[in-house]
Coordinates of C-alpha atoms and ligand atoms in Angstrom, one line a residue:
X266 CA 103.3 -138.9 18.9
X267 CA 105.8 -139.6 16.5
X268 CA 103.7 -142.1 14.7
X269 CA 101.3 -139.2 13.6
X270 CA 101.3 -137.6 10.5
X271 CA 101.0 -133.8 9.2
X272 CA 101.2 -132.1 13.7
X273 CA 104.5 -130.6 13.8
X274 CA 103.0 -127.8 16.1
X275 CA 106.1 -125.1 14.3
X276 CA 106.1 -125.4 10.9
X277 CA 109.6 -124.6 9.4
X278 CA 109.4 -123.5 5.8
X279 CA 111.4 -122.6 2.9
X280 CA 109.9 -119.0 1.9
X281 CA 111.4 -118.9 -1.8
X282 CA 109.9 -122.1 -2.7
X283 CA 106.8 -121.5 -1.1
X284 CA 105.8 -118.0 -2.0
X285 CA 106.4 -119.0 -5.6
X286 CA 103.8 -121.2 -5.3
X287 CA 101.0 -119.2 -3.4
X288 CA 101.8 -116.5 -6.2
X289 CA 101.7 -119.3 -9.0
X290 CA 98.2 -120.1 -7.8
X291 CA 96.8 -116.5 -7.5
X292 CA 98.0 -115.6 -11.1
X293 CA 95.3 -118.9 -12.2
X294 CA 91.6 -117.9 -12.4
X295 CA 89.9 -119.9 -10.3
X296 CA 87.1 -122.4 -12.5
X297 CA 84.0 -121.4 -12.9
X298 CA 81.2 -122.5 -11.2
X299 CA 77.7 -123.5 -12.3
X300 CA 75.9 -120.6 -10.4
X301 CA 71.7 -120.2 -10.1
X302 CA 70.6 -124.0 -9.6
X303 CA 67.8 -124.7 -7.6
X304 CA 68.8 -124.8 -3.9
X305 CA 69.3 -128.2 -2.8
X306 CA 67.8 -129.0 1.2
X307 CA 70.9 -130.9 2.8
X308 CA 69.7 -134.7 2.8
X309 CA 68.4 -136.0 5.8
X310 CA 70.5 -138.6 7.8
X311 CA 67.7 -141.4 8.3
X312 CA 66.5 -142.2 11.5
X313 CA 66.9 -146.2 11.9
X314 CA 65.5 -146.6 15.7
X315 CA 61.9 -147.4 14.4
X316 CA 61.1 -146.0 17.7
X317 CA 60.4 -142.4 19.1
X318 CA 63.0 -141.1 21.6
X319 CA 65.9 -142.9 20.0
X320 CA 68.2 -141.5 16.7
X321 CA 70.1 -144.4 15.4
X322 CA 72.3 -144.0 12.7
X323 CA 75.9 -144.7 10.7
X324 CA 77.7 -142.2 9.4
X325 CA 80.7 -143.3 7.2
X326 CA 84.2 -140.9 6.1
X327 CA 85.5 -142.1 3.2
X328 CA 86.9 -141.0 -0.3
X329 CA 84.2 -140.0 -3.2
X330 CA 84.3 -138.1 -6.0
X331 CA 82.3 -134.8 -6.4
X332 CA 81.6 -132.7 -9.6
X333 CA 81.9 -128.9 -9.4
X334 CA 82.8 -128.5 -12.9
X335 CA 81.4 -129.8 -15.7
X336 CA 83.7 -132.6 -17.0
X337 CA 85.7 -132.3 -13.7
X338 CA 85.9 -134.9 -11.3
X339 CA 86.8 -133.4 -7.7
X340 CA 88.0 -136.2 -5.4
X341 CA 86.6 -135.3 -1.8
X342 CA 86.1 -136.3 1.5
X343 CA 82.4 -137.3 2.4
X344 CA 79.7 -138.6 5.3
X345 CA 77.7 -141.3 3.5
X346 CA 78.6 -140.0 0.1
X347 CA 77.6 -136.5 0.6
X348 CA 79.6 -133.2 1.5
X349 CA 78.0 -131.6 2.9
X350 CA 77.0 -134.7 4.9
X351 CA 73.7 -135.4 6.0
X352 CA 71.8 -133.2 8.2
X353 CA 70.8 -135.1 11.7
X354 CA 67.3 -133.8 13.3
X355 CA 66.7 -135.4 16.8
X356 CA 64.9 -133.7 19.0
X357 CA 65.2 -132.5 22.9
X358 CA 65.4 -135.6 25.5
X359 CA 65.9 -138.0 22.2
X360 CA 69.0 -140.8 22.8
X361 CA 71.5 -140.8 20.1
X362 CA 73.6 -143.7 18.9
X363 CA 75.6 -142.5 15.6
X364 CA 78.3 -145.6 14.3
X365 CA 81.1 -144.3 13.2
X366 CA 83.1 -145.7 10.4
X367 CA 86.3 -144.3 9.6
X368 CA 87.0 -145.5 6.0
X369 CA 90.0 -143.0 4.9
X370 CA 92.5 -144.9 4.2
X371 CA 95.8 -144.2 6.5
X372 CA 94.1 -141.4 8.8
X373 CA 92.9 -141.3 12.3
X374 CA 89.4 -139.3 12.5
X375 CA 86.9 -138.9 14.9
X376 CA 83.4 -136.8 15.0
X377 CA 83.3 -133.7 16.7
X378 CA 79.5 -132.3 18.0
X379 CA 80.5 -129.1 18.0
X380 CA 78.2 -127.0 20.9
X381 CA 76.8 -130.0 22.1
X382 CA 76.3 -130.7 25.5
X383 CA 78.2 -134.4 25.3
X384 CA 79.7 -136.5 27.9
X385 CA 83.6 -135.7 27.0
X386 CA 84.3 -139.3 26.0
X387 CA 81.4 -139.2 23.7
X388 CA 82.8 -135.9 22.0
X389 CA 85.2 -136.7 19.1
X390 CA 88.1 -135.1 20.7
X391 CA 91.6 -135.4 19.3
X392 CA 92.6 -137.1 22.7
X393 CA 90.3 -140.3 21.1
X394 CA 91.1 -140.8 17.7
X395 CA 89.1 -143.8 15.7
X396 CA 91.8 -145.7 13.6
X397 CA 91.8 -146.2 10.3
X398 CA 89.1 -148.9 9.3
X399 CA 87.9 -149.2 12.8
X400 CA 84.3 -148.3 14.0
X401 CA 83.0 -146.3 17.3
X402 CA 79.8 -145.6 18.2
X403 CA 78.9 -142.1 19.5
X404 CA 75.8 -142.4 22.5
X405 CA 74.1 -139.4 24.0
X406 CA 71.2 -138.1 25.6
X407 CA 70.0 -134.3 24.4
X408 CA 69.0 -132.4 27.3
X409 CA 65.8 -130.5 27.5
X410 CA 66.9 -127.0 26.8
X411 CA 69.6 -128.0 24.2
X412 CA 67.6 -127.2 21.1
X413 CA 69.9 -125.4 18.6
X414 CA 71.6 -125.5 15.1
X415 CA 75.2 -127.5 16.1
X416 CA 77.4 -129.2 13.8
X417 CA 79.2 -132.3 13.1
X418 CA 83.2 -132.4 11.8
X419 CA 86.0 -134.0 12.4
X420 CA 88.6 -133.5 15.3
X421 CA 92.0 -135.4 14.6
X422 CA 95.3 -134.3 16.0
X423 CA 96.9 -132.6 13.6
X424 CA 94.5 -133.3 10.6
X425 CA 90.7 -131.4 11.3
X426 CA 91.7 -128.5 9.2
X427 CA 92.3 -130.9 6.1
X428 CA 89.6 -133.4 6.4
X429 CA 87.1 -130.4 7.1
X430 CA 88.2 -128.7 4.1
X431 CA 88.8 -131.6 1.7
X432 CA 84.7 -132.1 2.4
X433 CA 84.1 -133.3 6.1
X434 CA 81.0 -130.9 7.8
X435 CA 77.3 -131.7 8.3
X436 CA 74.4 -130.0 10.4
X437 CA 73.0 -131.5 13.3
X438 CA 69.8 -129.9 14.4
X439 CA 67.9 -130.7 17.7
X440 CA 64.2 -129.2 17.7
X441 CA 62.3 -128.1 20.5
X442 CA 59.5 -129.8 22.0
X443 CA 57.7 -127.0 21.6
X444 CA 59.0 -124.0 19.0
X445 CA 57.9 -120.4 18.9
X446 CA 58.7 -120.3 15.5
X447 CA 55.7 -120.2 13.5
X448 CA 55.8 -123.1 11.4
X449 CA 54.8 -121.9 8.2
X450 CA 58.2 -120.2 8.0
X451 CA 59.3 -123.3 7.0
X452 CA 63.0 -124.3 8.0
X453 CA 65.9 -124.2 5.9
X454 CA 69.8 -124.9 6.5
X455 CA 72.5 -122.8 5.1
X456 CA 75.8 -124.3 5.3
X457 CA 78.6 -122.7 4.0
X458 CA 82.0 -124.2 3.1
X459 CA 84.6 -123.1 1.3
X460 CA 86.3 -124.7 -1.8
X461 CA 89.5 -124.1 -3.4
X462 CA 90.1 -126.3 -7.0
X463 CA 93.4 -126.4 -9.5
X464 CA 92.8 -126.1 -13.2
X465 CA 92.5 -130.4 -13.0
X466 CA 89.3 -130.0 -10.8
X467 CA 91.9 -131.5 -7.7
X468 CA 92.0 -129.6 -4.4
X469 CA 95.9 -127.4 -4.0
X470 CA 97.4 -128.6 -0.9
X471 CA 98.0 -126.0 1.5
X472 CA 100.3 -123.4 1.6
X473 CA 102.5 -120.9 4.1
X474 CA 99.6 -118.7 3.4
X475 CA 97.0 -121.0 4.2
X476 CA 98.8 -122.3 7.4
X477 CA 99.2 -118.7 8.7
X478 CA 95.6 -117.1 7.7
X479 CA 94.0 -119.9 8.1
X480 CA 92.9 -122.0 4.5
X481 CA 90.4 -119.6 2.5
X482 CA 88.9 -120.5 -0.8
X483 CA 87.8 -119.7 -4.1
X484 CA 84.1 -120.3 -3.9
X485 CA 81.9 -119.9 -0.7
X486 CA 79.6 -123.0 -1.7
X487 CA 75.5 -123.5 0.2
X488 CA 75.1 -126.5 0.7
X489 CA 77.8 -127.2 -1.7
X490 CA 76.4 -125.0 -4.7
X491 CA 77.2 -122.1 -5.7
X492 CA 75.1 -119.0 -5.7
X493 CA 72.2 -121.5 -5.3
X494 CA 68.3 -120.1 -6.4
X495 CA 65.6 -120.1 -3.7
X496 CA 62.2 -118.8 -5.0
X497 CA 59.9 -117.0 -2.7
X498 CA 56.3 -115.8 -2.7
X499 CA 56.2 -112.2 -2.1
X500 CA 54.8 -111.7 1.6
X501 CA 56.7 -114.6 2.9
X502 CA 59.1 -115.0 5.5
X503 CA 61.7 -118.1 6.1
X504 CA 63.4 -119.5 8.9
X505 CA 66.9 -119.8 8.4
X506 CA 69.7 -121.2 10.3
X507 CA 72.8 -120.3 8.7
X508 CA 76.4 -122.2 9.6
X509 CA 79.9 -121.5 8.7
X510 CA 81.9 -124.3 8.0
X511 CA 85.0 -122.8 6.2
X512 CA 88.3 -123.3 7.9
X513 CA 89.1 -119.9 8.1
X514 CA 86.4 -117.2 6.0
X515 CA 84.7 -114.6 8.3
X516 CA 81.3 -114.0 6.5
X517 CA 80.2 -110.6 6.9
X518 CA 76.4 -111.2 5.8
X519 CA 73.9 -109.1 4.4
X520 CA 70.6 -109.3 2.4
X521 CA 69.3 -106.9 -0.4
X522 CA 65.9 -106.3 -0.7
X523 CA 64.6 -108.7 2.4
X524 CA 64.4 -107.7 6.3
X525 CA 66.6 -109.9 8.6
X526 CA 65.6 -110.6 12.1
X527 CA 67.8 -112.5 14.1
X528 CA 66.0 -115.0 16.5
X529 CA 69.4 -117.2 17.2
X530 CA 73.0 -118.1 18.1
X531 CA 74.8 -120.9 18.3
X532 CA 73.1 -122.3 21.5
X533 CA 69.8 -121.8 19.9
X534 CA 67.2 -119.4 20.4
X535 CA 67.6 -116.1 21.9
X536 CA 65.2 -114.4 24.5
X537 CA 63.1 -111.9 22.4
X538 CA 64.2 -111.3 18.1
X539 CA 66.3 -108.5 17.0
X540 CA 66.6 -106.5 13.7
X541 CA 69.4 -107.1 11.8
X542 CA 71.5 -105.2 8.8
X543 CA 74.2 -107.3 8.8
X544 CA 75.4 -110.1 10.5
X545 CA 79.3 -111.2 11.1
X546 CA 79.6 -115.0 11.1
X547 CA 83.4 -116.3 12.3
X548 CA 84.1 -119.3 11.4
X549 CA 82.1 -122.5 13.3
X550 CA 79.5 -119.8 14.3
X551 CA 75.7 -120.3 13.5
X552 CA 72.5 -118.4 13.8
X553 CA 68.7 -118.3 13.2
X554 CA 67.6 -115.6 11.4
X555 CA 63.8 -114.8 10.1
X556 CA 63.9 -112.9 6.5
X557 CA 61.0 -111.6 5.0
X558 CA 60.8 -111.0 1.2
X559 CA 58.1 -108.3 1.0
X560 CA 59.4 -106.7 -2.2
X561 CA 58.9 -108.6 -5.5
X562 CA 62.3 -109.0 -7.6
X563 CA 65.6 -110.4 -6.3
X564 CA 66.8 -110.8 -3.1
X565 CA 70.5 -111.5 -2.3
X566 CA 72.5 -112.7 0.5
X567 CA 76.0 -111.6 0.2
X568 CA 79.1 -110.6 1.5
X569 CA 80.7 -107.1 3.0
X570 CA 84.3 -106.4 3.4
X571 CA 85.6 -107.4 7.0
X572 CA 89.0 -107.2 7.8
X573 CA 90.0 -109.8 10.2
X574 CA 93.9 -109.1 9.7
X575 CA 95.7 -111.1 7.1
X576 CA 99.9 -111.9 7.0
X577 CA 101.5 -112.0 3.7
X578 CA 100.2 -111.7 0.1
X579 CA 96.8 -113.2 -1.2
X580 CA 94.1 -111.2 1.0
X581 CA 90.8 -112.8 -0.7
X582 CA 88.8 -110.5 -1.8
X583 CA 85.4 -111.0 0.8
X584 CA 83.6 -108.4 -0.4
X585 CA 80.5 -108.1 -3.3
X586 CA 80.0 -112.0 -2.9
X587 CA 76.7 -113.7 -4.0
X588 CA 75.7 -116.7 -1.5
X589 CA 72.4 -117.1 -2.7
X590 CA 69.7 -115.6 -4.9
X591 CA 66.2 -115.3 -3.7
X592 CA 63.7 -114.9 -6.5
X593 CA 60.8 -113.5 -4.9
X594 CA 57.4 -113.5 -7.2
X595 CA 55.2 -111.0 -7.4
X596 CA 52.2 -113.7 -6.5
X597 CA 51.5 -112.9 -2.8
X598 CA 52.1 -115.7 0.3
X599 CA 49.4 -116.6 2.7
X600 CA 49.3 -114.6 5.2
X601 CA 52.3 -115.1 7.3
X602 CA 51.3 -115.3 11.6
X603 CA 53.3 -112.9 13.1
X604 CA 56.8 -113.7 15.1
X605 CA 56.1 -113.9 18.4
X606 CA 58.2 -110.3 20.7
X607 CA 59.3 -113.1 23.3
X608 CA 60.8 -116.9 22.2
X609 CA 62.1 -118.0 25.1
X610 CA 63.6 -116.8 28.2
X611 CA 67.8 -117.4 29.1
X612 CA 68.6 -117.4 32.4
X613 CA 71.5 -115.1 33.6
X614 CA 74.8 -117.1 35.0
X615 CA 75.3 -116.1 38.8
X616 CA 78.3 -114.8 40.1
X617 CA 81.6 -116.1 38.9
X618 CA 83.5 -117.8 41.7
X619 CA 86.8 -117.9 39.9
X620 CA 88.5 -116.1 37.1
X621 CA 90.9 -117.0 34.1
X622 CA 92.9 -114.9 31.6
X623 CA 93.9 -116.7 28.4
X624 CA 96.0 -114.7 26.0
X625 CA 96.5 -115.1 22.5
X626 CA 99.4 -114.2 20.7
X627 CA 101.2 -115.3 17.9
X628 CA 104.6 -115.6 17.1
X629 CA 106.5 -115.3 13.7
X630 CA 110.8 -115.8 13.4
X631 CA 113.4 -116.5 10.7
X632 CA 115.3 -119.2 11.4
X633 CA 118.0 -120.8 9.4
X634 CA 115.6 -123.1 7.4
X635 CA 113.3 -120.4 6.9
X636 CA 110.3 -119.0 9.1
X637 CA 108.6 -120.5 12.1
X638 CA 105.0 -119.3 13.4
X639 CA 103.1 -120.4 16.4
X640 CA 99.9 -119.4 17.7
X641 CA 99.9 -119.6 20.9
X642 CA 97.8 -119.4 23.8
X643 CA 99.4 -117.7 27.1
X644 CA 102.3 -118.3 25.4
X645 CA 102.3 -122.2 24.9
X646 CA 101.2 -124.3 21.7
X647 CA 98.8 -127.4 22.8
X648 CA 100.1 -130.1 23.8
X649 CA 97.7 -133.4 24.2
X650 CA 99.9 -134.9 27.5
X651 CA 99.2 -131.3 29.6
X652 CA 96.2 -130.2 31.1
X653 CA 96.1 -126.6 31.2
X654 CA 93.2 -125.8 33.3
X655 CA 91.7 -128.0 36.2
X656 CA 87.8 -126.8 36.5
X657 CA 85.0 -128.1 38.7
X658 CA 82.1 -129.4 37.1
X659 CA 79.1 -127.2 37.9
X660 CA 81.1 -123.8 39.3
X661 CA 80.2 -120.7 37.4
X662 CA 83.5 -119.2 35.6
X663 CA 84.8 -115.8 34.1
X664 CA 87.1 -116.7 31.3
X665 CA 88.8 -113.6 29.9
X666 CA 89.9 -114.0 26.7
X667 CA 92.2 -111.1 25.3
X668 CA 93.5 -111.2 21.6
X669 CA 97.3 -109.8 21.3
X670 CA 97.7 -111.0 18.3
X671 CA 97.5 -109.1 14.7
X672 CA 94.2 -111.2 13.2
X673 CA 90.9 -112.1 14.7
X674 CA 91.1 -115.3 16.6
X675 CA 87.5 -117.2 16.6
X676 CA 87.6 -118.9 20.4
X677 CA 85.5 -122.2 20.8
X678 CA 84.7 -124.4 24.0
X679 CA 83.9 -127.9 24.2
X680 CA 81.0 -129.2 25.8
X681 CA 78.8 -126.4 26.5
X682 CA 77.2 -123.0 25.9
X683 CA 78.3 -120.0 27.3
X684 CA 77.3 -116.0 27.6
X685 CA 79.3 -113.4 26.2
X686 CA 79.2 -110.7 28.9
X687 CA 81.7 -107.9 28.1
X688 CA 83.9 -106.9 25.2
X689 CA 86.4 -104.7 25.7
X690 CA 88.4 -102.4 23.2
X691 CA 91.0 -99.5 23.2
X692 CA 90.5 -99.3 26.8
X693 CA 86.7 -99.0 26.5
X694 CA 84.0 -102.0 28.2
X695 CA 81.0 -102.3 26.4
X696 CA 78.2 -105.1 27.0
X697 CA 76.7 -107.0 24.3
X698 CA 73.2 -105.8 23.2
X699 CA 71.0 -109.2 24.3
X700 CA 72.2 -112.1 26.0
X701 CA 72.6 -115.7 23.7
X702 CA 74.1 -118.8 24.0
X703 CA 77.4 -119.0 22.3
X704 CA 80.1 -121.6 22.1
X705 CA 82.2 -120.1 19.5
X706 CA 82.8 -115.7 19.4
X707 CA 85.5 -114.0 17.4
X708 CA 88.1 -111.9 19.5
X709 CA 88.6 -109.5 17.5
X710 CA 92.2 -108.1 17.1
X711 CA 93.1 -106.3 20.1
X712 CA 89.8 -107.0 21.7
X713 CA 89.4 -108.7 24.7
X714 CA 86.3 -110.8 25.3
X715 CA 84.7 -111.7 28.8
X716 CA 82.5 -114.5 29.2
X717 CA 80.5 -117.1 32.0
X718 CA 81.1 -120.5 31.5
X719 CA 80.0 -123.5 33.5
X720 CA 80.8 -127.2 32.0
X721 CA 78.0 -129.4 33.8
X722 CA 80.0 -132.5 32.7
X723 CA 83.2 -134.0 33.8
X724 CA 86.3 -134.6 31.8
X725 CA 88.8 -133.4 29.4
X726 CA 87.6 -130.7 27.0
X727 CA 89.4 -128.4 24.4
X728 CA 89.3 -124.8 24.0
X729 CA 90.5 -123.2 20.6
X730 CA 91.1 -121.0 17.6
X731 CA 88.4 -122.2 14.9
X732 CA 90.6 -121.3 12.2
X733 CA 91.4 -125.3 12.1
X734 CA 94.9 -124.4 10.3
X735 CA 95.3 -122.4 14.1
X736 CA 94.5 -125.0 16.5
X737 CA 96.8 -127.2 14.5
X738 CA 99.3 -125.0 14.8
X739 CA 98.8 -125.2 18.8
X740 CA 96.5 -122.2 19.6
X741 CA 94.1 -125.1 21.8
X742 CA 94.2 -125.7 24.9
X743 CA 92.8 -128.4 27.4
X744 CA 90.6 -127.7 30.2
X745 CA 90.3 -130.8 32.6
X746 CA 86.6 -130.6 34.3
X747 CA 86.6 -132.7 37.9
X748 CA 83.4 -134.1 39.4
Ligands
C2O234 CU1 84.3 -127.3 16.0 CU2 87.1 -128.3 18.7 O1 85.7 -127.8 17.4
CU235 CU1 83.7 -128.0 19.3
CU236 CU1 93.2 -118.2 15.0

């Protein structure tokens, strides 16, 4: 493992050196953004089957150059060019066969379907890394029933927080044969990232800071703008599926002036919509909401204070933030059909027929060199030669997943889509208001989270923080499915 840069699982740092330089970079104003452009649609990734039933397409990682300031050339990390990259739409039952070229020079990568159900070779895991310069191509089938708003990203040992945040993320939606949704709500992505850029327009390496909170941002970009414009007729409502990409920023959402419903999760739809004031998205987490604009004037999405636990100086402030501006006219919409009380229904899991407990903790000591973290998971960092759990493919699971840690520790499984079933803090059980199909839910500090799991598929699949700078630090896991 030797061979592999940037994955020593401890970290040993020099804290004089490197708290000078987190406190260096928060005494800079961060540049300022163009804000108020038309919001851009993500690109489409092109289908090149030239037949129904088949998605065939090459995605490519490589260097580019993006400009966030005027003048400023930002060197990124990009699918085909673009960062976001492209959005992928297949549909339910389709066959996808996605090249990947890895074109960074002097790093492993792979891509990651995060959510998807995907044979575990197939996945992108760090276990198969594609060299660089070398090509794999990614082939599966979508299952009827797998309809949902997923994402693509990269998964390399030791290097997914980086490439993510240096510009690696796209959206990959698979549509229903038949949708609920009325269309004339249209269907728009939100993708948010999260960029951080030096007074030269470059991107600041990481930091202590970053390594222990995970890597936050200046700017919360959609679809790489920020504070992008979206103009409305009054009357109106829109489909939106919304996707945090960041390494590490919770997004505590609401909307002025417009009426969220929430029809979604990260699975895809849920069994009947539900209001919504606010919404808490952890990072990787997606959902589908419907928002009506019913009020002419301006309608904004932004950002509440959440306090997900933070070590050290340099809290961002995540309150009071803009994500996008709706102008809604006063000319009224055709009339919009109404959202239908049931979308589809989600079968309850049966009775568990085994249990697990994994606990997260983290650890922080001096030692002679300076300090040493880990985020652990019962009480061992990952490592890629142990299997950690053996499972059997198609047995209905409890996981328990209890956070004794001091932050918020988003938990992700590979593979498939599971229910949240009980949460449990300060002693007290509660149940989660509807039932949805998650692959990724915060645990909340303190909080520990019960779920149902069942991986259909066989082979070797991760579980993890999503704060990227955490899994690389070892809070992941391997949970070893067997036919
Ligand atoms: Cu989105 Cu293992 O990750
Ligand atoms: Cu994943
Ligand atoms: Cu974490």
């Amino acid at each position: 493992m030797d061979d592999m840069p940037g994955m020593e699982p401890m970290p040993s740092m020099d804290m004089s050196d490197h708290a000078g330089h987190d406190m260096g970079a928060m005494a800079q104003a961060p540049a300022a953004l163009p804000e108020g452009e038309a919001l851009r649609d993500l690109p489409l990734l092109a289908n090149e089957a030239g037949r129904s039933g088949l998605f065939k397409a090459r995605l490519t990682a490589a260097p580019a150059t993006a400009r966030f300031v005027e003048g400023q050339d930002t060197p990124i990390l990009a699918y085909n060019g673009m960062s976001p990259g492209p959005l992928i739409e297949a549909c339910e039952g389709d066959r996808v066969e996605i090249t990947f070229a890895n074109r960074i020079a002097g790093e492993q990568s792979t891509i990651h379907w995060h959510g998807m159900p995907v044979p575990a070779d197939q996945d992108g895991n760090p276990m198969d890394p594609v060299a660089a310069g070398a090509d794999r191509v990614y082939a599966f089938e979508l299952p009827e029933g797998s309809a949902g708003s997923y994402w693509y990203h990269p998964h390399p040992h030791g290097r997914a927080a980086e490439q993510v945040y240096r510009g690696l993320a796209g959206a990959f939606i698979v549509k229903a044969k038949a949708d609920p949704i009325p269309v004339a709500y249209g269907d728009t992505s939100l993708m948010f990232t999260d960029l951080r850029l030096a007074a030269a327009g470059s991107m600041p390496d990481t930091t202590m800071t970053d390594l222990m909170n995970g890597r936050v941002g200046d700017h919360v970009l959609v679809n790489g703008q920020k504070n992008p414009k979206l103009t409305m007729a009054s009357g109106a409502k829109r489909r939106l599926r919304l996707y945090n990409a960041t390494n590490a920023r919770f997004l505590r959402l609401a909307f002025a002036n417009a009426a969220m419903t929430l029809i979604g999760s990260d699975g895809g739809l849920l069994e009947a919509p539900v209001a919504a004031e606010e919404i808490l998205l952890s990072p990787a987490e997606r959902v589908e909401l419907v928002v009506a604009f019913d009020q002419p004037g301006s309608a904004t999405l932004t950002t509440l204070d959440y306090d997900r636990g933070w070590m050290g100086p340099g809290r961002p402030a995540d309150a009071g933030l803009t994500l996008l501006t709706v102008d809604v006219s006063g000319a009224p919409a055709e009339t919009m059909p109404p959202l239908p009380g049931r979308l589809r229904p989600i079968a309850p899991f049966g009775q568990p027929t085994i249990s697990r407990r994994l606990v997260f903790t983290e650890t922080v000591a001096m030692n002679a060199t300076g300090m040493e973290m880990g985020f652990l998971i019962n009480g061992k960092a990952f490592d890629m030669g142990r299997v950690d759990i053996v499972a059997r493919a198609g047995e209905t699971e409890l996981w328990e997943i209890a956070n004794q840690a001091d932050m918020d520790h988003p938990f992700h499984v590979h593979g498939t889509q599971f229910q949240v079933i009980e949460l449990v803090r300060d002693g007290k059980v509660a149940k989660p208001a509807y039932l949805a199909w998650k692959d990724t839910v915060n645990v909340a500090r303190g909080e520990t989270v019960r779920l149902v799991i069942r991986q259909e598929q066989p082979g070797a699949r991760m579980y993890h923080c999503h704060i990227l700078e955490h899994e690389q630090l070892g809070m992941m896991g391997i949970v070893d499915v067997r036919a």
